[in-house]
Tab-separated table of C-alpha atoms and ligand atoms in Angstrom:
chain	number	residue	atom	x	y	z
N	40	MET	CA	106.926	79.101	28.684
N	41	GLN	CA	103.591	79.907	26.204
N	42	THR	CA	103.665	82.304	23.567
N	43	VAL	CA	101.690	85.615	24.360
N	44	VAL	CA	99.751	87.357	21.294
N	45	GLN	CA	98.902	90.959	22.060
N	46	LEU	CA	96.734	92.681	19.286
N	47	GLY	CA	97.224	95.467	17.877
N	48	LEU	CA	95.325	98.189	19.565
N	49	PHE	CA	93.588	100.798	18.074
N	50	GLU	CA	93.564	104.270	20.205
N	51	GLN	CA	96.160	104.337	23.418
N	52	LYS	CA	94.332	105.248	26.538
N	53	GLN	CA	95.691	106.866	29.747
N	54	ILE	CA	95.598	104.493	32.494
N	55	VAL	CA	96.062	105.665	36.071
N	56	LYS	CA	97.237	103.132	38.925
N	57	LEU	CA	95.472	103.702	42.054
N	58	PRO	CA	97.135	103.642	45.667
N	59	LYS	CA	97.740	100.304	47.333
N	60	GLN	CA	95.566	100.952	50.127
N	61	ASP	CA	92.767	100.608	47.313
N	62	SER	CA	94.191	97.647	45.536
N	63	GLU	CA	91.680	95.471	47.477
N	64	TRP	CA	88.633	97.003	46.441
N	65	GLY	CA	87.940	94.145	43.626
N	66	THR	CA	87.577	92.204	46.645
N	67	PHE	CA	85.526	90.747	49.250
N	68	LYS	CA	88.013	91.175	52.317
N	69	ASP	CA	86.408	94.192	53.267
N	70	SER	CA	82.437	93.235	53.153
N	71	LEU	CA	83.225	89.689	55.015
N	72	LYS	CA	84.174	92.377	58.249
N	73	ALA	CA	80.751	94.271	57.894
N	74	PRO	CA	77.498	93.802	59.009
N	75	VAL	CA	74.961	92.126	57.269
N	76	HIS	CA	77.396	92.307	53.650
N	77	ARG	CA	79.026	88.928	55.291
N	78	TRP	CA	76.233	86.777	55.656
N	79	PHE	CA	77.092	84.881	52.436
N	80	THR	CA	80.440	84.634	51.429
N	81	TYR	CA	79.892	85.173	47.234
N	82	PRO	CA	83.402	84.298	46.059
N	83	ALA	CA	82.606	87.140	43.140
N	84	GLY	CA	82.068	90.359	45.710
N	85	PHE	CA	83.406	93.757	45.972
N	86	SER	CA	84.384	95.539	48.809
N	87	TYR	CA	81.671	98.215	50.175
N	88	LYS	CA	84.228	100.672	50.526
N	89	ALA	CA	84.600	100.660	47.076
N	90	VAL	CA	81.155	101.567	46.458
N	91	GLU	CA	81.531	104.238	49.336
N	92	HIS	CA	84.127	105.814	48.249
N	93	SER	CA	82.649	105.997	44.750
N	94	ILE	CA	79.022	107.598	46.113
N	95	GLU	CA	81.496	110.450	47.901
N	96	ARG	CA	83.624	111.075	44.911
N	97	PHE	CA	80.949	111.813	42.389
N	98	ASP	CA	78.483	113.545	44.924
N	99	ILE	CA	75.640	110.933	45.081
N	100	ALA	CA	73.540	112.577	47.879
N	101	PRO	CA	70.512	110.982	50.200
N	102	GLY	CA	67.371	110.771	47.478
N	103	GLN	CA	69.694	110.151	44.381
N	104	THR	CA	69.497	106.422	42.693
N	105	ILE	CA	72.249	103.759	42.534
N	106	TYR	CA	71.943	100.940	40.043
N	107	ASP	CA	73.787	97.943	39.900
N	108	PRO	CA	73.034	95.811	36.990
N	109	PHE	CA	75.473	92.604	37.946
N	110	MET	CA	73.923	92.755	41.559
N	111	GLY	CA	75.349	89.425	43.002
N	112	SER	CA	75.459	89.554	46.582
N	113	GLY	CA	74.084	93.266	46.618
N	114	THR	CA	77.185	95.305	47.886
N	115	THR	CA	75.854	98.343	45.746
N	116	ASN	CA	72.289	97.921	47.264
N	117	LEU	CA	73.316	97.341	50.832
N	118	THR	CA	75.687	100.079	51.002
N	119	ALA	CA	73.580	102.810	49.275
N	120	LYS	CA	70.590	101.441	51.287
N	121	THR	CA	72.408	102.333	54.267
N	122	LEU	CA	73.522	105.587	53.001
N	123	GLY	CA	70.084	106.766	52.507
N	124	ILE	CA	70.444	106.202	48.588
N	125	HIS	CA	67.884	104.804	46.684
N	126	SER	CA	68.871	101.740	44.226
N	127	PHE	CA	68.019	99.491	41.240
N	128	GLY	CA	69.732	96.267	40.972
N	129	VAL	CA	69.518	93.116	38.572
N	130	GLU	CA	70.858	89.826	39.276
N	131	ALA	CA	70.205	87.000	36.761
N	132	HIS	CA	71.203	83.783	39.280
N	133	PRO	CA	67.352	83.371	41.326
N	134	PHE	CA	69.564	81.540	44.201
N	135	VAL	CA	72.053	84.748	44.497
N	136	TYR	CA	69.265	87.199	43.705
N	137	ARG	CA	67.075	85.412	47.007
N	138	ILE	CA	70.037	85.990	49.201
N	139	THR	CA	70.504	89.578	48.600
N	140	GLN	CA	67.068	89.937	48.702
N	141	ALA	CA	66.938	88.640	52.676
N	142	LYS	CA	69.719	90.940	52.857
N	143	MET	CA	68.085	93.744	52.256
N	144	ASN	CA	65.189	93.130	54.342
N	145	TRP	CA	65.948	94.934	57.799
N	146	GLU	CA	62.128	94.549	59.116
N	147	VAL	CA	63.069	91.252	60.677
N	148	GLU	CA	62.699	91.551	64.310
N	149	ARG	CA	64.660	89.800	67.433
N	150	GLY	CA	61.509	88.554	68.986
N	151	HIS	CA	60.168	86.754	66.134
N	152	VAL	CA	63.330	85.377	65.473
N	153	LEU	CA	64.223	83.830	69.025
N	154	ASP	CA	60.625	82.428	68.848
N	155	PHE	CA	61.776	80.576	65.998
N	156	LEU	CA	64.558	79.078	67.252
N	157	LYS	CA	63.119	78.041	70.627
N	158	THR	CA	60.360	76.001	68.005
N	159	VAL	CA	63.759	74.340	66.628
N	160	ARG	CA	65.494	73.443	69.872
N	161	LEU	CA	62.200	71.966	70.614
N	162	GLU	CA	61.709	69.999	67.339
N	163	LEU	CA	64.721	69.420	65.502
N	164	PRO	CA	65.843	66.743	67.679
N	165	ASN	CA	62.993	63.917	67.501
N	166	LEU	CA	62.265	65.150	63.735
N	167	ALA	CA	66.103	64.682	63.008
N	168	LEU	CA	65.895	61.423	64.566
N	169	SER	CA	62.562	60.269	62.779
N	170	TYR	CA	64.794	59.792	59.471
N	171	GLN	CA	65.926	56.702	58.500
N	172	PRO	CA	69.517	56.917	57.254
N	173	THR	CA	68.069	55.563	53.748
N	174	ALA	CA	65.754	58.107	53.531
N	175	VAL	CA	68.052	61.117	54.535
N	176	LYS	CA	70.426	59.644	51.389
N	177	ALA	CA	67.360	59.461	49.031
N	178	GLU	CA	66.643	62.959	49.062
N	179	PHE	CA	70.167	64.268	48.411
N	180	PRO	CA	72.191	63.943	45.130
N	181	GLU	CA	75.914	62.297	45.575
N	182	LEU	CA	77.953	65.509	46.108
N	183	ILE	CA	75.761	66.388	49.375
N	184	LEU	CA	76.152	63.188	50.682
N	185	LYS	CA	80.082	63.303	50.441
N	186	CYS	CA	79.848	66.270	51.933
N	187	TYR	CA	78.296	65.583	55.411
N	188	GLN	CA	78.351	63.135	58.181
N	189	ILE	CA	74.821	61.064	57.403
N	190	ASN	CA	73.382	62.212	61.506
N	191	THR	CA	74.476	65.753	60.794
N	192	LEU	CA	73.033	65.679	57.276
N	193	ALA	CA	69.518	64.063	59.259
N	194	ASP	CA	69.623	67.741	61.532
N	195	LEU	CA	69.707	69.821	58.139
N	196	LEU	CA	66.893	68.045	56.414
N	197	ALA	CA	65.133	69.044	59.513
N	198	LEU	CA	66.013	72.358	59.932
N	199	ARG	CA	65.031	72.351	56.008
N	200	THR	CA	61.790	70.987	56.960
N	201	LEU	CA	60.914	73.068	59.617
N	202	VAL	CA	62.271	76.864	57.464
N	203	THR	CA	60.039	75.185	54.837
N	204	GLU	CA	57.052	74.209	56.622
N	205	CYS	CA	56.317	76.436	59.710
N	206	LYS	CA	53.986	79.329	59.842
N	207	MET	CA	55.680	82.385	59.797
N	208	SER	CA	55.631	85.735	57.887
N	209	ASP	CA	57.636	85.492	54.146
N	210	GLU	CA	60.406	88.163	55.442
N	211	LEU	CA	60.881	85.669	58.633
N	212	ARG	CA	61.485	82.679	56.620
N	213	GLU	CA	63.767	84.191	54.144
N	214	PHE	CA	65.676	85.580	56.598
N	215	PHE	CA	66.377	81.650	57.674
N	216	PHE	CA	67.117	80.325	54.583
N	217	VAL	CA	69.866	82.582	54.379
N	218	VAL	CA	70.942	81.353	57.988
N	219	VAL	CA	70.573	78.033	56.606
N	220	THR	CA	72.502	78.208	53.829
N	221	ALA	CA	75.222	80.311	55.150
N	222	LEU	CA	75.159	77.233	57.824
N	223	LEU	CA	75.763	74.808	55.229
N	224	ARG	CA	79.404	75.035	54.648
N	225	GLU	CA	80.441	75.663	58.137
N	226	VAL	CA	78.752	72.082	59.058
N	227	SER	CA	80.436	70.224	56.073
N	228	THR	CA	83.324	67.852	56.772
N	229	ALA	CA	84.791	68.069	53.165
N	230	ALA	CA	86.450	71.221	52.207
N	231	THR	CA	83.852	73.332	50.970
N	232	GLY	CA	85.666	76.668	51.104
N	233	TRP	CA	84.894	78.924	48.640
N	234	PRO	CA	84.703	79.108	45.268
N	235	TYR	CA	85.708	75.197	45.134
N	236	ILE	CA	84.098	72.179	46.419
N	237	ALA	CA	86.568	69.281	47.119
N	238	PRO	CA	84.149	66.716	48.597
N	239	ASN	CA	86.976	63.695	48.701
N	240	LYS	CA	89.312	66.229	51.231
N	241	GLN	CA	88.605	66.207	55.067
N	242	LYS	CA	87.541	69.581	57.088
N	243	VAL	CA	88.606	68.104	60.252
N	244	THR	CA	87.453	71.396	62.171
N	245	SER	CA	84.167	70.528	61.164
N	246	LEU	CA	83.916	67.231	62.763
N	247	ASP	CA	82.641	68.080	66.001
N	248	LYS	CA	80.134	71.129	65.171
N	249	ASP	CA	76.322	70.425	66.445
N	250	VAL	CA	74.027	71.105	63.969
N	251	LEU	CA	71.498	72.683	66.165
N	252	THR	CA	74.432	75.054	68.344
N	253	GLU	CA	75.630	76.321	65.107
N	254	PHE	CA	72.491	77.112	64.154
N	255	CYS	CA	70.971	79.040	66.940
N	256	ASN	CA	74.722	80.942	66.877
N	257	LEU	CA	74.330	82.268	63.501
N	258	ALA	CA	71.206	83.248	63.614
N	259	ARG	CA	71.701	85.556	66.586
N	260	ARG	CA	74.559	86.925	64.949
N	261	MET	CA	72.513	87.454	61.967
N	262	ILE	CA	69.750	89.259	63.970
N	263	SER	CA	72.291	91.748	65.865
N	264	ASP	CA	73.800	92.005	62.113
N	265	VAL	CA	70.642	94.237	61.358
N	266	GLU	CA	70.697	95.744	64.474
N	267	GLU	CA	74.011	97.269	63.222
N	268	ILE	CA	73.825	98.126	60.206
N	269	LYS	CA	70.802	99.827	61.279
N	270	VAL	CA	72.731	102.037	63.184
N	271	TRP	CA	75.289	102.724	60.785
N	272	SER	CA	72.604	104.287	58.590
N	273	ASN	CA	71.171	106.355	61.519
N	274	GLY	CA	67.932	106.168	60.257
N	275	ARG	CA	68.740	107.037	56.638
N	276	TYR	CA	67.728	103.564	55.175
N	277	GLN	CA	64.191	104.597	56.108
N	278	HIS	CA	63.270	106.855	53.154
N	279	THR	CA	64.787	104.728	50.585
N	280	THR	CA	63.239	102.418	48.054
N	281	HIS	CA	64.859	99.498	46.321
N	282	THR	CA	64.194	97.677	43.416
N	283	LEU	CA	66.041	94.206	42.993
N	284	ILE	CA	65.027	92.388	39.714
N	285	ASN	CA	65.660	88.569	39.123
N	286	GLY	CA	66.174	89.637	35.632
N	287	ASP	CA	68.786	90.226	33.271
N	288	SER	CA	70.443	93.184	32.457
N	289	ARG	CA	71.227	92.875	28.557
N	290	ASN	CA	67.518	94.718	28.761
N	291	THR	CA	65.549	96.502	31.349
N	292	THR	CA	63.424	98.389	29.298
N	293	GLY	CA	60.196	98.176	31.078
N	294	GLN	CA	62.121	98.027	34.502
N	295	ILE	CA	64.050	100.826	34.678
N	296	PRO	CA	62.836	103.913	33.198
N	297	ASP	CA	64.979	105.952	30.552
N	298	GLU	CA	67.256	108.493	32.443
N	299	SER	CA	66.571	107.611	36.194
N	300	VAL	CA	69.266	106.856	37.112
N	301	ASP	CA	72.294	108.863	39.233
N	302	HIS	CA	75.120	106.705	38.862
N	303	VAL	CA	76.230	103.294	38.589
N	304	PHE	CA	78.187	101.252	40.166
N	305	THR	CA	78.933	97.676	39.145
N	306	SER	CA	81.328	94.239	38.640
N	307	PRO	CA	80.612	92.211	35.861
N	308	PRO	CA	81.519	88.437	35.600
N	309	TYR	CA	85.209	89.151	34.260
N	310	LEU	CA	86.103	87.036	31.379
N	311	ASN	CA	88.139	83.999	33.179
N	312	ASN	CA	85.726	80.892	32.868
N	313	PHE	CA	84.389	81.336	36.237
N	314	ASP	CA	81.079	79.375	36.383
N	315	TYR	CA	78.733	81.113	38.551
N	316	ALA	CA	76.027	78.370	38.080
N	317	ASP	CA	78.448	75.734	39.234
N	318	ARG	CA	79.859	77.636	42.175
N	319	THR	CA	76.788	77.444	44.071
N	320	ARG	CA	76.076	73.936	43.316
N	321	LEU	CA	75.885	72.567	46.676
N	322	GLU	CA	73.295	75.345	47.719
N	323	LEU	CA	71.231	74.216	45.154
N	324	TYR	CA	71.290	71.340	45.797
N	325	PHE	CA	70.689	71.227	49.188
N	326	TRP	CA	67.842	72.947	49.126
N	327	GLY	CA	66.322	71.002	46.199
N	328	GLU	CA	66.278	73.451	43.567
N	329	ALA	CA	68.492	71.392	41.210
N	330	LYS	CA	69.603	67.707	41.440
N	331	THR	CA	71.546	67.478	38.048
N	332	TRP	CA	73.915	69.330	36.212
N	333	GLY	CA	70.932	69.570	33.317
N	334	ASP	CA	68.454	71.341	35.977
N	335	ILE	CA	71.166	73.865	36.903
N	336	THR	CA	71.923	74.780	32.862
N	337	ARG	CA	68.336	74.898	32.223
N	338	ASP	CA	67.554	77.011	35.329
N	339	VAL	CA	70.680	78.992	36.268
N	340	ARG	CA	73.264	79.044	33.747
N	341	ASP	CA	71.415	79.736	30.430
N	342	LYS	CA	69.734	82.566	31.683
N	343	LEU	CA	73.802	84.736	32.815
N	344	MET	CA	75.523	86.358	30.156
N	345	THR	CA	78.537	84.433	28.563
N	346	SER	CA	81.526	84.599	30.911
N	347	ALA	CA	82.056	80.673	30.592
N	348	THR	CA	82.997	78.062	28.662
N	349	THR	CA	80.481	75.553	30.481
N	350	GLN	CA	77.905	77.748	28.765
N	351	ILE	CA	78.839	76.930	25.251
N	352	ALA	CA	76.869	74.627	22.777
N	353	ARG	CA	79.523	75.647	19.517
N	354	SER	CA	76.749	74.494	17.420
N	355	ASP	CA	74.946	78.008	18.705
N	356	SER	CA	74.941	80.830	16.298
N	357	LYS	CA	74.617	83.529	18.998
N	358	TYR	CA	78.421	83.305	19.566
N	359	GLU	CA	78.704	85.089	16.464
N	360	ILE	CA	79.822	88.610	16.544
N	361	SER	CA	76.902	90.896	16.508
N	362	ALA	CA	75.430	92.978	13.776
N	363	GLU	CA	74.864	95.516	16.581
N	364	LEU	CA	78.553	95.372	18.105
N	365	GLN	CA	79.896	95.864	14.673
N	366	ALA	CA	77.679	98.764	13.795
N	367	ASP	CA	78.050	100.829	17.199
N	368	CYS	CA	81.713	99.489	17.839
N	369	PRO	CA	83.397	98.835	14.571
N	370	GLU	CA	87.265	99.002	15.945
N	371	VAL	CA	85.657	96.595	19.119
N	372	ALA	CA	84.374	93.861	16.717
N	373	GLU	CA	87.393	93.834	14.326
N	374	PHE	CA	89.546	93.588	17.554
N	375	VAL	CA	87.502	90.435	19.002
N	376	ASP	CA	87.332	88.978	15.753
N	377	THR	CA	90.976	89.091	15.397
N	378	ALA	CA	91.044	87.355	18.687
N	379	VAL	CA	88.530	85.177	18.023
N	380	THR	CA	90.426	83.904	15.077
N	381	GLU	CA	93.699	83.475	16.863
N	382	LEU	CA	91.535	81.360	19.763
N	383	ALA	CA	89.822	79.071	17.659
N	384	SER	CA	93.326	77.878	15.621
N	385	ARG	CA	95.142	77.143	19.453
N	386	ARG	CA	92.180	75.720	20.931
N	387	LEU	CA	92.564	72.881	18.072
N	388	HIS	CA	96.727	72.215	19.840
N	389	LYS	CA	95.005	71.842	23.481
N	390	GLY	CA	94.110	68.811	25.122
N	391	GLY	CA	90.693	70.740	26.817
N	392	LYS	CA	89.732	72.285	23.547
N	393	LYS	CA	87.483	74.658	25.608
N	394	SER	CA	85.568	76.773	23.627
N	395	TYR	CA	87.566	80.317	24.268
N	396	ASP	CA	86.904	82.044	21.039
N	397	LEU	CA	83.174	81.469	21.315
N	398	MET	CA	83.404	82.447	24.667
N	399	VAL	CA	84.785	85.589	23.820
N	400	ALA	CA	82.867	86.661	20.977
N	401	GLY	CA	79.448	85.869	23.962
N	402	TYR	CA	80.935	88.088	25.900
N	403	PHE	CA	81.114	90.842	24.059
N	404	ASN	CA	77.904	90.657	22.282
N	405	ASP	CA	76.475	90.346	26.245
N	406	ILE	CA	78.666	93.371	27.705
N	407	HIS	CA	77.935	95.742	24.468
N	408	GLN	CA	74.245	94.831	25.539
N	409	ILE	CA	73.788	95.733	29.030
N	410	VAL	CA	76.637	99.043	28.342
N	411	ARG	CA	73.708	99.966	26.276
N	412	ASP	CA	71.244	99.656	28.332
N	413	VAL	CA	73.429	100.860	31.322
N	414	TYR	CA	73.559	104.362	29.404
N	415	ARG	CA	69.791	104.527	28.422
N	416	VAL	CA	68.885	104.733	31.992
N	417	LEU	CA	71.245	106.647	33.278
N	418	LYS	CA	70.509	110.752	33.551
N	419	PRO	CA	72.983	113.446	31.808
N	420	ASN	CA	76.403	114.426	33.478
N	421	THR	CA	76.579	110.986	35.687
N	422	LYS	CA	79.291	108.418	35.508
N	423	ALA	CA	78.984	104.087	35.538
N	424	LEU	CA	81.992	102.575	36.805
N	425	PHE	CA	82.818	99.083	35.968
N	426	VAL	CA	85.047	97.285	38.422
N	427	LEU	CA	86.718	94.306	36.131
N	428	GLY	CA	89.832	92.142	35.465
N	429	ASP	CA	91.430	91.332	31.771
N	430	SER	CA	92.040	87.990	31.038
N	431	ALA	CA	94.198	85.826	28.438
N	432	PRO	CA	92.746	82.963	27.768
N	433	TYR	CA	94.992	80.134	25.843
N	434	GLY	CA	97.895	83.129	25.881
N	435	VAL	CA	95.488	85.677	24.248
N	436	HIS	CA	95.971	88.907	25.904
N	437	ILE	CA	92.335	90.805	25.622
N	438	PRO	CA	92.412	93.743	27.485
N	439	THR	CA	88.680	94.040	29.043
N	440	ASP	CA	88.310	97.398	30.632
N	441	LYS	CA	89.675	99.350	27.977
N	442	LEU	CA	87.334	97.182	25.383
N	443	ILE	CA	84.315	97.876	27.898
N	444	GLY	CA	85.471	101.655	27.782
N	445	ASP	CA	85.532	102.243	24.009
N	446	ILE	CA	82.114	100.335	23.597
N	447	GLY	CA	80.850	102.895	26.305
N	448	LEU	CA	82.371	105.676	22.977
N	449	GLY	CA	80.046	103.503	20.574
N	450	VAL	CA	76.697	103.593	22.654
N	451	GLY	CA	77.318	107.178	23.400
N	452	PHE	CA	79.484	107.737	26.286
N	453	SER	CA	81.541	110.836	25.763
N	454	ASP	CA	84.390	109.863	27.377
N	455	TYR	CA	86.242	107.065	29.935
N	456	GLU	CA	89.355	106.919	32.114
N	457	ILE	CA	90.887	103.645	33.656
N	458	GLU	CA	92.319	103.360	36.909
N	459	VAL	CA	94.337	100.096	37.720
N	460	LEU	CA	93.455	98.533	41.270
N	461	ARG	CA	95.888	96.214	41.214
N	462	THR	CA	98.429	93.338	39.334
N	463	ARG	CA	96.974	89.937	38.935
N	464	GLY	CA	98.291	86.864	38.448
N	465	ASP	CA	102.064	87.290	38.595
N	466	LYS	CA	102.597	84.593	40.977
N	467	TRP	CA	101.838	82.125	37.572
N	468	LYS	CA	104.675	83.990	36.154
N	469	GLU	CA	106.950	80.885	36.593
N	470	ASN	CA	104.697	78.173	35.810
N	471	PRO	CA	105.651	76.942	32.633
N	472	GLN	CA	102.091	76.001	32.375
N	473	ARG	CA	100.537	79.726	32.443
N	474	HIS	CA	101.139	82.664	29.899
N	475	SER	CA	103.492	85.612	31.181
N	476	VAL	CA	100.719	88.464	30.748
N	477	ALA	CA	100.760	90.215	33.966
N	478	LEU	CA	96.933	90.606	34.516
N	479	ARG	CA	95.217	93.708	35.889
N	480	GLU	CA	92.087	94.609	37.867
N	481	SER	CA	90.823	97.948	36.601
N	482	ILE	CA	87.672	100.587	37.250
N	483	VAL	CA	86.314	101.894	34.149
N	484	ILE	CA	84.675	105.276	34.092
N	485	LEU	CA	81.916	105.723	31.737
N	486	SER	CA	81.154	109.761	31.693
N	487	LYS	CA	77.570	110.805	29.874
N	488	ARG	CA	77.031	113.857	28.987
K	665	SAM	C1	80.925	90.090	39.578
K	665	SAM	S1	79.583	89.450	39.867
K	665	SAM	C2	78.834	90.587	41.029
K	665	SAM	C3	79.334	90.686	42.379
K	665	SAM	C4	78.520	91.695	43.281
K	665	SAM	N1	79.313	92.935	43.414
K	665	SAM	C5	78.938	91.795	44.814
K	665	SAM	O1	79.594	92.064	45.393
K	665	SAM	O2	78.369	90.381	44.987
K	665	SAM	C6	78.691	89.180	38.479
K	665	SAM	C7	77.061	88.780	38.605
K	665	SAM	O3	76.503	89.192	37.880
K	665	SAM	C8	75.332	87.939	37.744
K	665	SAM	N2	75.183	87.874	35.914
K	665	SAM	C9	75.415	87.117	35.168
K	665	SAM	N3	74.866	88.016	34.043
K	665	SAM	C10	74.125	88.248	34.589
K	665	SAM	C11	72.747	89.074	33.716
K	665	SAM	N4	72.723	89.364	32.054
K	665	SAM	N5	71.572	89.731	33.925
K	665	SAM	C12	72.187	90.063	35.311
K	665	SAM	N6	72.991	89.707	36.385
K	665	SAM	C13	74.240	88.799	35.632
K	665	SAM	C14	76.013	86.537	37.977
K	665	SAM	O4	74.767	85.785	38.744
K	665	SAM	C15	77.044	87.288	39.168
K	665	SAM	O5	76.252	87.279	40.368
């Protein structure tokens, strides 16, 4: 068993354990059953019920404004819209942003959807047949070729052409962009379940799936979802505005005004080496938005806050603990510095030599900027809720929830509480390759006076 260091923590905070029925709030399970929320299975999503609960608990009323600085697949914004609340959302990943923008557009009409399905039924078979297998293969990177049979891929390419080139409104095109995206993992004959893709493992359930039939079924289900969510909303959505930004929540000055927000509900990337850019590789490759790892690094990975070692170049000085973090939160900076030193030493004895040391420093530099910006946009007498998990890279425990709470105090919040949703990773306890720290998922509630 690995030795686990629990670095000394400054002041201890009271931590409350939430009842069992709330333990799934940090997961996407409920959202997979809810109209529109379920369109894109985002492995990093949380439950829309957690957002509803927060809105009710802190008396956020229709006409007020909620903000999610890590919008992801839009759970916070969709919930706000349903309940008649305005929203801001910032998402740095361009592809994920595009999906969410489409999910927030409820003006798509059934008649227009059905008209396009008619066109596709008429044109897809001949268009797909007109592609030579060599031309289809030349169109896509290796990963895509491994995930689909060649006739399926010809159908998908025909769909891509029709959705991209047929004359239709931008809103309708974006709706079908999500339909085709949702279809991709459905009809793949390789194991493409989230979050990992295993191109060499066969998924037999997809072998006889017909692209055209699945596409039409999915489009019909999704337009029914739009109709259903409007019924859920009972008209309240009509009086709301939503500003969705494909940008960087480390600094939203000029995009979100000072003291304009009544509540923040969000979930930042966890400090667990999850590479958001890589998780969408299949989709980016299919749509031709990237062809190589290098394209993904330039266009996505480099735009995200630090949370994975794949983002790190060891020569980059941005992974030194920032002067601002040291000035605002000296105790946090000292704790992070001790962890970084310990990780720098541990990595030298590990096969992978992962840059967890620099990842931890970069993570807290970035989170500090985001918490500071969140403080700026919140009105007085409001709360910001961060759903997140702690971690123990190379066995060094990093209590992310407490550190974010303390960063909050450093940038001006008056107080914070931690509520534990569930403990995680217990199943690893018996595995000698893993550490024995019981990790947890919690909600940090920051109060602004
Ligand atoms: C835990 S996920 C949020 C998921 C979201 N709650 C949902 O339900 O889908 C974190 C998100 O933060 C995004 N992100 C990372 N760095 C960012 C930054 N600097 N600004 C805005 N978004 C960022 C990632 O792309 C990812 O989608």
